[in-house]
């Protein structure tokens, strides 16, 4: 550890704390023999706890959960941390940067085509270190994915968790749709499968863009896609996407009204629900909008908490709840190519200097930033 680097620490606030964002310097490890050290240019604001108890998602999608950690939103009841930097609430798993150095045992034979100065993103492997820092150490080059010069760093930083999870969910939905079409081929060949995507945060906006592209290019364009918007701003964003219907889930309405409204917009019960804003309430509502034999896809980050609660109901309704993992590094590389070639358009995003992290977090807590927020540590473009 022969070098210090600046790191942004986003902590859980205690009584009397005026903010929960701090800048300080930490020692950075030497470059691993078979790994690399990455100079971070952009880090996407995503929410993921180290204990994997909550969903990987855009912070703007989970403002209600964030209120537990943001003093401007909720009263503070937890004791203040004394001398402990708790960076695990928002560790920064979505990063894009350039390779600063390669390990001493890296050769032309094992460098996987990577070189010093190359633009890359990092696949979120187990024990990924905090990305809200100037430098990040990667122990193995298999976790490093190159990106082309045509892909802006701020867009690339959104891909490793949010976009990749959405990509994996759409692939699973494709498998379900294929099975449904096969089952209906003889009796209802003209009946289109219906997919409902819940939420208009970063994950859901990625999912609807990926789904629109994927089903059109795989010959399965006879799929109806509907977005359940959770707020007015998201409703506007969702309507900008072609060939997608939108239903607004106004929380002021009673559940039967929301369920009826959703079925009206979808033209009946849906076959697949992709729910990234998963709470007990949204999952319960989704299952009521789902047909018999239908499938709900949720992140494996929330599955452990929600599956036991809904196992009896899913059995009663003859429905299936499937947990979706984040995807693979190979899928991430494919996603990079599609976004770089503008075949999939990224959702709205805003870039902020890392020095403004405290302001960004406060705004995200109150859902004041549309789409995604990106912190910039270095300016290389």
XYZ file of C-alpha atoms in Angstrom:
381
model
C 0.000 0.000 0.000
C 2.348 2.650 -1.268
C -0.181 5.208 -2.444
C -3.067 7.265 -1.094
C -6.202 8.065 -3.060
C -9.269 10.142 -2.437
C -12.460 8.281 -1.565
C -16.033 9.428 -1.050
C -17.607 7.755 1.981
C -21.393 7.650 2.140
C -22.289 6.677 5.662
C -25.340 5.930 7.756
C -26.150 9.164 9.629
C -26.405 9.390 13.381
C -28.194 11.864 15.670
C -27.079 15.416 15.040
C -25.273 14.610 11.799
C -25.747 17.283 9.158
C -24.697 15.080 6.294
C -23.636 11.513 5.652
C -21.095 12.107 2.877
C -17.385 12.592 3.566
C -14.207 12.911 1.495
C -10.975 11.488 2.830
C -7.814 9.683 1.724
C -7.253 5.931 1.999
C -4.236 3.740 1.186
C -4.579 1.859 -2.089
C -3.182 -1.643 -2.552
C -0.348 -2.416 -4.919
C -1.436 -3.839 -8.260
C -2.035 -7.616 -7.884
C 0.349 -9.815 -9.845
C -2.397 -11.095 -12.161
C -4.716 -8.097 -11.868
C -4.934 -4.405 -12.591
C -5.409 -1.056 -10.920
C -8.096 1.141 -12.458
C -8.207 4.940 -12.337
C -11.909 5.664 -11.862
C -13.398 8.270 -14.165
C -17.121 7.791 -13.454
C -19.077 5.881 -10.814
C -22.798 5.254 -11.112
C -24.945 5.949 -8.067
C -26.357 2.541 -7.235
C -27.687 0.996 -4.056
C -26.396 -2.328 -2.818
C -25.508 -3.428 0.698
C -22.559 -5.647 1.392
C -24.876 -8.168 3.094
C -26.863 -8.414 -0.174
C -30.098 -7.785 1.744
C -31.374 -5.189 -0.686
C -31.684 -4.828 -4.404
C -29.047 -3.585 -6.799
C -30.917 -0.655 -8.179
C -30.908 2.991 -9.017
C -31.061 5.051 -5.851
C -33.876 7.083 -7.330
C -35.920 3.883 -7.460
C -35.704 3.278 -3.740
C -36.125 6.691 -2.153
C -38.330 5.172 0.536
C -35.497 2.873 1.596
C -32.960 5.647 1.319
C -34.969 7.686 3.792
C -33.676 5.302 6.435
C -30.165 6.617 5.790
C -30.642 10.241 4.751
C -31.121 12.777 7.544
C -33.082 15.167 5.325
C -35.766 12.550 4.789
C -36.156 10.655 7.996
C -35.572 11.169 11.684
C -32.347 9.601 12.880
C -32.544 6.956 15.563
C -29.354 4.963 15.075
C -26.268 5.867 17.093
C -23.625 7.949 15.347
C -20.570 6.156 14.110
C -17.493 7.175 16.062
C -14.358 6.962 13.993
C -15.813 4.326 11.652
C -16.121 5.019 7.946
C -19.134 2.987 6.821
C -18.882 3.007 3.046
C -20.894 -0.192 2.630
C -24.262 1.454 2.144
C -23.317 2.944 -1.208
C -20.034 1.332 -2.184
C -20.162 2.216 -5.897
C -20.373 -1.011 -7.869
C -20.797 0.688 -11.244
C -17.476 2.094 -12.371
C -15.756 3.100 -15.597
C -12.157 4.211 -15.920
C -8.779 3.539 -17.482
C -6.152 0.942 -16.603
C -3.443 2.680 -14.587
C -1.209 -0.368 -14.147
C -1.080 -4.109 -14.816
C 0.298 -6.799 -12.510
C 3.902 -7.976 -12.636
C 2.899 -11.407 -13.989
C 0.772 -10.062 -16.844
C 2.228 -10.904 -20.253
C 1.099 -10.741 -23.882
C -0.112 -14.303 -23.450
C -2.441 -13.663 -20.505
C -3.372 -9.977 -20.724
C -6.751 -10.743 -22.377
C -6.033 -7.981 -24.879
C -5.862 -5.311 -22.165
C -3.219 -2.609 -21.898
C -2.280 0.353 -19.709
C -4.376 3.400 -20.571
C -7.255 1.349 -21.969
C -10.848 2.419 -21.225
C -12.672 -0.255 -19.198
C -15.543 -1.065 -16.880
C -15.403 -3.534 -13.993
C -17.709 -6.522 -13.648
C -19.044 -6.508 -10.041
C -17.333 -9.591 -8.675
C -17.601 -10.812 -5.090
C -15.722 -8.560 -2.691
C -15.590 -5.722 -5.192
C -13.901 -2.802 -3.384
C -15.573 0.579 -3.054
C -15.800 2.336 -6.399
C -16.371 5.852 -5.028
C -12.636 6.416 -5.100
C -9.936 7.585 -7.467
C -8.430 4.110 -7.810
C -9.802 0.568 -7.703
C -7.829 -2.673 -7.493
C -9.046 -5.707 -9.483
C -7.406 -9.054 -8.600
C -8.094 -10.802 -11.929
C -8.343 -9.435 -15.465
C -11.419 -11.600 -16.145
C -13.395 -8.960 -14.216
C -12.232 -6.153 -16.531
C -14.308 -5.452 -19.648
C -12.890 -3.118 -22.348
C -15.097 -0.373 -23.795
C -14.706 1.430 -27.145
C -13.767 5.090 -27.407
C -17.217 5.818 -28.836
C -18.922 4.910 -25.542
C -19.014 7.850 -23.094
C -17.632 7.037 -19.676
C -20.788 8.185 -17.890
C -22.900 5.791 -19.962
C -20.427 2.944 -19.490
C -20.589 3.424 -15.716
C -24.304 2.545 -15.749
C -23.801 -0.873 -17.328
C -22.117 -3.220 -14.797
C -25.027 -3.686 -12.373
C -28.266 -1.941 -13.318
C -28.207 -2.498 -17.073
C -26.704 -5.971 -16.716
C -29.382 -7.099 -14.251
C -32.080 -5.757 -16.587
C -30.413 -7.571 -19.510
C -30.453 -10.879 -17.625
C -34.099 -10.381 -16.620
C -35.133 -9.766 -20.235
C -33.334 -12.949 -21.316
C -35.270 -14.915 -18.704
C -38.499 -13.256 -19.853
C -37.620 -14.336 -23.404
C -37.397 -17.961 -22.247
C -40.819 -17.695 -20.586
C -42.341 -16.037 -23.671
C -40.937 -18.772 -25.929
C -42.544 -21.411 -23.725
C -45.876 -19.560 -23.715
C -45.896 -19.215 -27.516
C -45.189 -22.925 -27.849
C -48.069 -23.812 -25.519
C -50.504 -21.550 -27.368
C -49.410 -22.439 -30.886
C -52.194 -24.959 -31.444
C -55.108 -23.268 -29.646
C -54.365 -19.508 -29.518
C -51.686 -18.765 -32.137
C -52.630 -15.067 -32.437
C -52.712 -14.318 -28.715
C -49.736 -12.112 -27.835
C -47.779 -12.698 -24.614
C -47.919 -9.688 -22.296
C -45.030 -8.356 -20.193
C -45.417 -5.805 -17.383
C -42.297 -3.922 -16.239
C -42.772 -2.312 -12.822
C -41.013 0.957 -11.972
C -39.435 3.854 -13.805
C -36.116 4.051 -11.987
C -32.833 3.194 -13.661
C -33.396 -0.569 -13.685
C -36.884 -0.456 -15.156
C -35.878 2.106 -17.784
C -33.003 -0.131 -18.843
C -35.332 -3.147 -18.907
C -37.917 -1.530 -21.171
C -35.239 -0.332 -23.604
C -33.523 -3.714 -23.681
C -36.830 -5.579 -24.006
C -37.995 -3.364 -26.873
C -34.758 -4.030 -28.761
C -34.450 -7.699 -27.869
C -37.954 -8.843 -28.759
C -37.880 -6.882 -32.023
C -34.560 -8.387 -33.148
C -35.271 -11.990 -32.093
C -38.434 -12.275 -34.178
C -40.637 -12.145 -31.094
C -41.988 -8.676 -31.786
C -45.502 -9.964 -31.194
C -45.086 -9.235 -27.484
C -47.011 -6.459 -25.740
C -44.907 -4.486 -23.221
C -46.406 -2.230 -20.557
C -44.597 -0.112 -17.969
C -46.191 0.501 -14.558
C -44.957 4.004 -13.705
C -44.513 4.773 -10.018
C -44.337 8.561 -10.292
C -45.238 11.380 -12.672
C -41.664 12.042 -13.818
C -41.191 8.386 -14.658
C -44.489 8.345 -16.518
C -43.122 10.994 -18.893
C -39.866 9.102 -19.397
C -41.631 5.835 -20.118
C -43.890 7.377 -22.763
C -40.823 8.425 -24.769
C -40.225 4.780 -25.728
C -41.989 3.563 -28.871
C -44.436 0.631 -28.904
C -44.715 0.538 -25.112
C -47.894 1.182 -23.136
C -47.823 2.951 -19.770
C -50.052 2.657 -16.724
C -49.629 4.925 -13.736
C -49.579 3.298 -10.321
C -50.875 6.160 -8.228
C -50.399 5.102 -4.611
C -53.389 7.236 -3.597
C -55.738 4.745 -5.246
C -57.033 1.549 -3.667
C -55.409 -1.717 -4.734
C -58.484 -3.029 -6.642
C -58.524 0.200 -8.672
C -54.829 -0.091 -9.559
C -55.195 -3.756 -10.513
C -58.241 -3.034 -12.658
C -56.491 -0.062 -14.298
C -53.446 -2.183 -15.099
C -55.479 -4.992 -16.657
C -57.411 -2.476 -18.744
C -54.207 -0.969 -20.170
C -52.610 -4.391 -20.723
C -55.735 -5.856 -22.301
C -56.138 -8.448 -19.579
C -53.896 -10.320 -17.194
C -50.198 -10.382 -18.116
C -47.948 -13.396 -18.556
C -44.666 -12.017 -17.174
C -43.915 -9.287 -14.627
C -40.419 -7.835 -14.244
C -40.513 -6.036 -10.887
C -37.382 -4.083 -9.941
C -39.044 -1.834 -7.366
C -39.984 -4.909 -5.424
C -41.767 -4.399 -2.131
C -44.356 -6.630 -0.516
C -47.059 -4.300 -1.796
C -45.828 -4.121 -5.397
C -45.262 -7.879 -5.565
C -48.751 -8.565 -4.215
C -50.213 -6.181 -6.808
C -48.126 -7.717 -9.589
C -49.397 -11.202 -8.784
C -52.990 -9.968 -8.985
C -52.232 -8.604 -12.466
C -50.644 -11.902 -13.504
C -52.422 -14.730 -15.297
C -52.649 -18.279 -14.007
C -49.321 -19.941 -14.682
C -47.627 -16.561 -15.027
C -44.118 -15.658 -13.852
C -42.804 -12.757 -11.739
C -39.105 -11.927 -12.086
C -37.433 -10.181 -9.156
C -33.828 -9.485 -8.206
C -32.163 -12.200 -6.151
C -31.180 -9.391 -3.773
C -34.753 -9.236 -2.437
C -35.776 -12.831 -3.109
C -34.551 -14.168 0.229
C -36.822 -11.748 2.075
C -39.911 -11.946 -0.136
C -40.111 -15.534 -1.400
C -41.066 -17.064 1.985
C -43.836 -14.466 2.381
C -45.379 -15.191 -1.002
C -44.783 -18.910 -1.480
C -48.297 -19.842 -0.350
C -49.921 -17.156 -2.514
C -47.921 -18.151 -5.603
C -48.959 -21.768 -5.076
C -52.588 -20.728 -4.652
C -52.514 -18.645 -7.863
C -50.415 -21.277 -9.680
C -47.781 -18.666 -10.423
C -44.007 -18.698 -10.160
C -41.664 -16.135 -8.617
C -38.136 -16.388 -10.039
C -35.050 -14.653 -8.659
C -32.769 -13.073 -11.279
C -29.022 -12.754 -10.734
C -26.849 -9.942 -12.049
C -25.604 -11.700 -15.176
C -22.145 -12.619 -16.421
C -19.075 -10.758 -17.638
C -19.727 -12.193 -21.110
C -23.222 -10.696 -21.109
C -21.733 -7.391 -19.984
C -19.346 -7.386 -22.942
C -22.271 -8.011 -25.317
C -24.254 -5.210 -23.693
C -21.306 -2.824 -24.102
C -21.265 -3.492 -27.844
C -25.009 -2.899 -28.251
C -25.020 0.354 -26.291
C -21.846 1.605 -27.992
C -23.439 0.938 -31.405
C -26.582 2.803 -30.277
C -28.795 -0.226 -30.759
C -29.926 0.224 -27.146
C -30.303 3.785 -25.912
C -29.334 4.460 -22.267
C -31.912 5.982 -19.908
C -31.644 9.659 -18.865
C -28.674 10.439 -16.628
C -26.918 13.385 -15.058
C -23.202 13.756 -14.296
C -21.903 15.533 -11.181
C -18.380 16.216 -9.888
C -17.526 13.882 -7.022
C -17.110 16.985 -4.835
C -20.897 17.407 -5.074
C -21.619 13.911 -3.726
C -23.426 15.241 -0.638
C -25.790 17.319 -2.771
C -26.377 14.404 -5.139
C -27.264 12.033 -2.322
C -29.681 14.541 -0.820
C -31.403 14.966 -4.190
C -31.563 11.236 -4.804
C -33.136 10.715 -1.406
C -35.957 12.993 -2.495
C -36.173 11.633 -6.080
C -35.116 15.011 -7.500
C -32.800 13.611 -10.179
C -34.495 11.977 -13.189
C -32.994 8.706 -14.331
C -29.484 7.995 -13.081
C -26.867 10.045 -11.267
C -23.162 9.642 -12.097
C -20.216 10.890 -10.030
C -17.144 11.994 -12.032
C -13.720 11.616 -10.403
C -11.478 12.429 -13.345
C -12.014 14.212 -16.632
C -10.165 12.451 -19.459
C -12.462 13.331 -22.342
